[in-house]
XYZ file of C-alpha atoms in Angstrom:
403
model
C -121.538 -30.447 -11.022
C -119.718 -30.204 -7.678
C -118.161 -26.921 -8.826
C -121.623 -25.525 -9.613
C -123.011 -26.538 -6.246
C -120.141 -24.708 -4.623
C -121.195 -21.528 -6.400
C -124.842 -21.607 -5.429
C -124.470 -20.646 -1.741
C -122.831 -17.415 -2.885
C -126.032 -16.107 -4.440
C -126.781 -13.891 -1.420
C -123.247 -12.615 -0.945
C -121.967 -9.217 -1.984
C -119.366 -8.495 -4.618
C -117.119 -7.392 -1.783
C -116.933 -11.031 -0.668
C -116.669 -12.422 -4.187
C -113.963 -9.949 -5.200
C -111.833 -10.709 -2.184
C -111.205 -14.174 -3.593
C -108.519 -14.656 -6.213
C -110.134 -17.746 -7.849
C -112.898 -18.955 -5.875
C -120.759 -12.999 -18.507
C -124.378 -13.678 -27.322
C -126.102 -10.473 -27.651
C -125.411 -8.065 -30.498
C -123.714 -4.744 -29.695
C -125.838 -1.640 -29.355
C -127.344 -0.167 -32.537
C -127.985 3.328 -31.210
C -128.874 6.265 -33.403
C -126.502 9.194 -33.881
C -128.195 11.612 -31.487
C -127.173 13.068 -28.139
C -130.519 14.705 -27.428
C -131.408 16.296 -24.078
C -129.621 14.721 -21.113
C -132.416 15.744 -18.739
C -134.877 13.759 -20.832
C -132.454 10.868 -21.242
C -131.661 10.651 -17.518
C -134.880 11.133 -15.571
C -134.943 11.696 -11.811
C -137.578 10.515 -9.358
C -137.660 11.916 -5.840
C -138.610 9.563 -3.016
C -139.080 10.110 0.720
C -135.428 9.451 1.572
C -133.962 8.396 -1.774
C -133.498 9.346 -5.396
C -133.841 7.270 -8.573
C -131.909 7.811 -11.819
C -133.750 6.387 -14.835
C -131.912 5.727 -18.100
C -134.423 6.909 -20.685
C -133.368 6.114 -24.253
C -135.563 3.056 -24.772
C -135.405 3.262 -28.582
C -131.617 2.878 -28.286
C -131.767 0.317 -25.478
C -130.630 3.039 -23.065
C -127.151 3.221 -24.558
C -124.965 5.889 -22.981
C -123.741 9.033 -24.700
C -121.489 11.787 -23.366
C -124.236 14.016 -21.996
C -125.932 11.138 -20.176
C -122.738 10.036 -18.447
C -121.915 13.619 -17.455
C -125.412 14.067 -15.980
C -125.141 10.807 -14.034
C -121.819 11.936 -12.582
C -123.238 15.315 -11.526
C -126.348 13.774 -9.988
C -124.494 11.117 -8.033
C -121.950 13.634 -6.736
C -124.713 15.930 -5.489
C -126.777 13.087 -3.998
C -123.798 11.768 -2.097
C -123.316 15.166 -0.442
C -127.017 15.636 0.356
C -127.707 14.458 3.911
C -131.453 14.283 3.170
C -130.847 11.399 0.740
C -130.301 8.012 2.324
C -129.791 5.796 -0.721
C -129.864 5.853 -4.531
C -131.519 3.645 -7.154
C -130.827 3.226 -10.866
C -132.989 1.547 -13.493
C -133.744 1.662 -17.230
C -136.813 2.414 -19.340
C -138.235 -0.167 -21.720
C -136.788 -3.623 -22.365
C -133.209 -2.776 -21.450
C -131.354 -1.596 -18.412
C -128.410 -0.379 -20.500
C -126.967 -1.810 -23.713
C -123.588 -0.157 -23.186
C -121.968 2.836 -24.822
C -123.519 4.483 -27.853
C -120.882 2.910 -30.069
C -122.346 4.224 -33.297
C -122.242 7.769 -31.960
C -118.625 7.221 -30.939
C -117.810 5.868 -34.401
C -119.239 8.942 -36.147
C -117.616 11.308 -33.658
C -114.187 9.853 -34.379
C -114.717 9.809 -38.149
C -115.613 13.488 -37.923
C -112.235 14.145 -36.301
C -113.552 14.820 -32.785
C -111.104 12.647 -30.875
C -111.184 14.988 -27.878
C -114.926 14.395 -27.449
C -114.402 10.641 -27.489
C -111.572 10.935 -24.985
C -113.775 12.995 -22.661
C -116.549 10.400 -22.933
C -114.271 7.611 -21.721
C -112.790 9.803 -19.002
C -116.217 10.752 -17.613
C -117.575 7.206 -17.932
C -114.670 5.592 -16.091
C -114.732 8.306 -13.426
C -118.413 7.525 -12.845
C -117.677 3.811 -12.586
C -115.087 4.585 -9.925
C -117.593 6.807 -8.112
C -120.060 3.927 -8.214
C -117.476 1.531 -6.801
C -116.633 3.888 -3.925
C -120.085 5.344 -3.274
C -120.740 6.285 0.347
C -124.457 5.499 0.299
C -126.343 2.297 -0.426
C -127.041 1.857 -4.128
C -129.665 -0.328 -5.788
C -129.353 -1.149 -9.498
C -132.385 -2.849 -11.039
C -131.034 -4.726 -14.058
C -134.347 -5.604 -15.659
C -133.658 -6.487 -19.293
C -130.600 -6.179 -21.535
C -127.398 -5.333 -19.664
C -124.404 -5.164 -21.983
C -120.937 -3.639 -22.079
C -120.525 -0.629 -19.827
C -124.092 -1.156 -18.626
C -122.464 -3.520 -16.154
C -119.807 -0.966 -15.238
C -122.317 1.663 -14.128
C -124.235 -0.809 -11.972
C -122.301 -3.868 -10.765
C -119.749 -1.971 -8.639
C -122.626 -0.742 -6.434
C -123.888 -2.348 -3.248
C -127.085 -4.087 -4.442
C -127.775 -5.546 -7.909
C -131.284 -6.818 -8.594
C -131.856 -9.070 -11.604
C -135.079 -10.509 -12.992
C -136.449 -13.181 -15.291
C -135.913 -10.701 -18.157
C -132.268 -9.930 -17.448
C -129.546 -10.790 -19.972
C -125.902 -9.857 -19.447
C -123.076 -9.977 -21.992
C -119.804 -8.429 -23.120
C -119.747 -8.704 -26.954
C -116.994 -6.099 -27.492
C -114.566 -8.515 -29.182
C -117.064 -8.813 -32.039
C -116.592 -5.119 -32.880
C -112.830 -4.951 -32.372
C -112.985 -3.393 -28.912
C -112.583 -4.709 -25.351
C -114.744 -5.080 -22.223
C -114.189 -1.801 -20.405
C -115.671 0.422 -17.672
C -114.342 -1.888 -14.976
C -115.119 -5.138 -16.796
C -111.579 -6.484 -16.414
C -112.033 -6.124 -12.664
C -115.493 -7.676 -12.560
C -114.935 -10.528 -15.034
C -111.569 -11.517 -13.605
C -113.155 -12.142 -10.207
C -115.820 -14.540 -11.390
C -115.388 -18.207 -10.412
C -112.595 -19.995 -12.239
C -112.136 -18.801 -15.807
C -115.757 -17.916 -16.473
C -114.764 -14.283 -17.050
C -112.339 -15.203 -19.829
C -115.010 -17.348 -21.463
C -117.620 -14.574 -21.408
C -115.224 -11.909 -22.672
C -113.709 -13.937 -25.515
C -116.969 -15.469 -26.786
C -119.474 -12.713 -25.968
C -121.838 -15.332 -24.585
C -124.633 -14.156 -22.285
C -125.881 -14.975 -18.816
C -129.458 -14.712 -17.600
C -130.531 -13.345 -14.229
C -130.450 -16.720 -12.500
C -126.902 -17.327 -13.697
C -125.853 -13.863 -12.552
C -127.086 -14.770 -9.099
C -125.272 -18.103 -9.114
C -121.885 -16.621 -9.989
C -122.181 -13.615 -7.680
C -122.781 -10.802 -10.170
C -126.202 -10.088 -8.640
C -127.277 -9.868 -5.016
C -131.057 -10.339 -5.432
C -133.431 -11.969 -7.901
C -137.021 -10.824 -8.358
C -139.623 -11.650 -10.953
C -140.297 -8.760 -13.306
C -143.942 -8.863 -12.245
C -142.915 -7.984 -8.675
C -140.722 -4.991 -9.482
C -143.519 -2.435 -9.074
C -144.158 -3.676 -5.528
C -140.437 -3.770 -4.768
C -139.944 -0.189 -5.959
C -142.995 0.990 -4.027
C -141.533 -0.558 -0.907
C -138.131 1.045 -1.461
C -139.733 4.432 -2.153
C -141.306 4.473 1.308
C -138.081 3.721 3.164
C -136.679 6.436 5.430
C -133.185 5.087 5.976
C -129.551 5.141 4.969
C -128.844 1.761 6.535
C -127.777 -0.938 4.046
C -129.330 -3.672 6.191
C -132.762 -2.046 5.982
C -132.519 -1.682 2.203
C -131.328 -5.281 1.913
C -134.232 -6.553 3.999
C -136.722 -4.845 1.677
C -135.028 -6.334 -1.389
C -135.050 -9.776 0.187
C -138.765 -9.459 0.961
C -139.545 -9.515 -2.769
C -136.705 -11.824 -3.757
C -136.665 -15.436 -4.880
C -134.194 -18.280 -4.374
C -133.320 -19.588 -7.812
C -131.032 -22.196 -9.373
C -129.599 -22.454 -12.915
C -131.397 -24.935 -15.147
C -129.723 -27.937 -16.751
C -128.806 -26.040 -19.926
C -126.866 -23.344 -18.056
C -123.269 -22.727 -19.047
C -122.445 -22.831 -15.339
C -122.836 -26.598 -15.476
C -119.814 -26.543 -17.807
C -117.556 -24.747 -15.368
C -115.032 -27.607 -15.311
C -114.816 -27.629 -19.114
C -114.497 -23.844 -19.152
C -111.633 -24.038 -16.686
C -109.857 -26.730 -18.713
C -110.089 -24.718 -21.925
C -109.869 -21.081 -20.823
C -107.183 -21.383 -18.163
C -104.410 -21.404 -20.782
C -101.993 -18.518 -21.167
C -102.668 -17.657 -24.817
C -105.655 -17.383 -27.134
C -104.034 -19.969 -29.423
C -103.833 -22.487 -26.582
C -107.449 -21.793 -25.614
C -108.573 -22.488 -29.182
C -106.494 -25.654 -29.316
C -108.028 -26.861 -26.047
C -111.551 -26.159 -27.330
C -110.801 -28.050 -30.554
C -109.553 -31.017 -28.572
C -112.607 -30.878 -26.297
C -114.913 -30.721 -29.326
C -113.372 -33.864 -30.837
C -113.415 -35.832 -27.598
C -116.875 -34.815 -26.406
C -118.747 -34.148 -29.683
C -120.342 -31.273 -27.780
C -121.939 -28.530 -29.871
C -121.143 -26.055 -27.107
C -117.439 -26.298 -27.963
C -118.136 -25.681 -31.646
C -120.263 -22.647 -30.829
C -117.583 -21.197 -28.566
C -114.966 -21.724 -31.295
C -117.167 -20.040 -33.900
C -117.701 -16.994 -31.700
C -114.002 -16.646 -31.000
C -113.113 -16.964 -34.693
C -115.650 -14.274 -35.606
C -113.988 -11.785 -33.271
C -111.062 -9.465 -33.914
C -107.858 -11.498 -33.395
C -106.077 -8.479 -31.947
C -108.954 -7.751 -29.570
C -108.865 -11.353 -28.350
C -105.232 -11.047 -27.338
C -105.729 -7.655 -25.718
C -108.818 -8.859 -23.845
C -107.156 -11.980 -22.464
C -104.185 -10.019 -21.165
C -106.432 -7.305 -19.706
C -108.513 -9.786 -17.711
C -105.445 -11.663 -16.507
C -103.902 -8.417 -15.267
C -107.215 -7.463 -13.700
C -107.042 -10.446 -11.353
C -104.268 -8.761 -9.395
C -105.336 -5.102 -9.583
C -107.736 -2.804 -7.749
C -110.702 -1.215 -9.485
C -108.897 2.088 -10.033
C -105.882 0.354 -11.580
C -108.163 -1.615 -13.911
C -109.908 1.577 -15.020
C -106.597 3.299 -15.732
C -105.469 0.332 -17.845
C -108.808 0.133 -19.683
C -108.598 3.857 -20.410
C -105.231 3.276 -22.076
C -106.588 0.368 -24.113
C -109.652 2.340 -25.204
C -107.756 5.422 -26.367
C -105.087 3.359 -28.105
C -107.819 1.254 -29.680
C -109.558 4.234 -31.295
C -106.298 5.863 -32.399
C -105.750 3.617 -35.482
C -102.021 3.657 -34.692
C -101.800 -0.150 -34.701
C -105.141 -1.280 -36.091
C -108.509 0.055 -37.264
C -110.394 -2.977 -35.992
C -112.794 -0.918 -33.876
C -113.882 1.099 -36.904
C -114.068 -1.998 -39.095
C -116.070 -3.904 -36.507
C -118.603 -1.094 -36.110
C -118.818 -0.672 -39.883
C -119.508 -4.359 -40.450
C -122.051 -4.802 -37.668
C -123.720 -1.418 -37.328
C -123.192 0.703 -40.425
C -123.108 -1.476 -43.560
C -124.364 -4.511 -41.617
C -122.653 -7.006 -43.904
C -121.339 -8.848 -40.823
C -118.096 -9.542 -42.653
C -115.382 -7.495 -40.972
C -111.918 -7.480 -42.497
C -109.753 -7.612 -39.401
C -106.218 -6.228 -39.494
C -104.196 -8.252 -38.690
C -106.476 -10.983 -40.031
C -105.105 -13.836 -37.892
C -103.587 -14.489 -34.493
C -100.250 -15.597 -35.914
C -99.706 -12.190 -37.504
C -99.985 -10.318 -34.205
C -96.689 -9.446 -32.538
C -96.105 -8.881 -28.836
C -95.217 -5.263 -29.578
C -98.657 -4.705 -31.103
C -100.375 -5.960 -27.966
C -97.966 -4.100 -25.687
C -98.879 -0.824 -27.373
C -102.452 -1.025 -26.085
C -101.169 -1.191 -22.514
C -98.572 1.584 -22.832
C -98.966 4.816 -20.818
C -100.666 7.858 -22.301
C -99.443 11.444 -22.275
C -102.553 12.308 -20.270
C -103.550 9.442 -18.007
C -106.890 8.866 -16.311
C -106.752 10.549 -12.901
C -109.044 9.161 -10.205
C -109.481 10.526 -6.636
C -108.026 7.416 -4.998
C -106.591 9.356 -2.055
C -110.037 10.686 -1.140
C -112.217 7.620 -1.640
C -112.137 4.093 -0.256
C -113.533 1.417 -2.588
C -116.747 -0.212 -1.465
C -115.675 -3.488 -3.082
């Protein structure tokens, strides 16, 4: 409980402050249809007096991102940054989601059709946009009203202001489909208090908006019912000053605290179990905790871990641990390697099997390869972190990270 109380004062701090500290987020993956559509219809633009708003507009697919959408976001944000008539930028989603992550089903079909180059370009553009977001020169407001999963966090959390609501849910369920939290997730998750990031990544458990505030992922909390007034207020602003934008966000904000059922009240248990060096040791610690405490939470965490790809679990744990000591650009370069190696089938086809089981056939019975942790060698894990012939190139010499 003392650990939780220590977190609560941070709810108004920026990620810059949170990320400067070395120690001080289960939804199902996206079920998007196989359709790229028109990027101008899928990314809408609203012009304001001194700002612009990008609206993710694939509500039937929970605003999952495809190649054309990411490319349009990158073009828009580049042009808005250079336009002196625009003071700040806002991003939000249509419908009941902010963004459910990448259009994984589209990616699955693209790869099965032999279009590996298209998949590679998708990751390259996505990660480049995340880096742009993390180094953006103008104030940015992301309104995370609804489902925020996978790379939905990567395109929003690196920005200056992150507004959550009573309808917000955040999660990283990638291990359940044989993938890994990407788009800057190893940077973001590794800088959460204690070992909360490892817990969220390995189990796929979710946080609500209040919990995102408490652990520093969000800067402001507003009831969904107040968003229209908040946006109207922002739309009238004639400024490029972060303090002015922040004051308007605070005007419609609420001070909130996690309820008694919040996972944040288990931060000490999470640290005891998820601070270990290997997935095997984490599982052993959870089993011991389950016996000693008779707590159903431990059993649920164990079940989620055992449902995930064993290879993904090992890759994810190492990725987050390395992320603790790396800058955003370094994390993105490493995640790019993991993603391309993960879709190559050179070591395992777990990504394809995970998508098949959860999104295509929907039998929810993936046959992981290797099927158990003990059958995974260090060389197999090392491969995912090995350099590529064509690495991700980011303009680090030209841009200074906001965070």
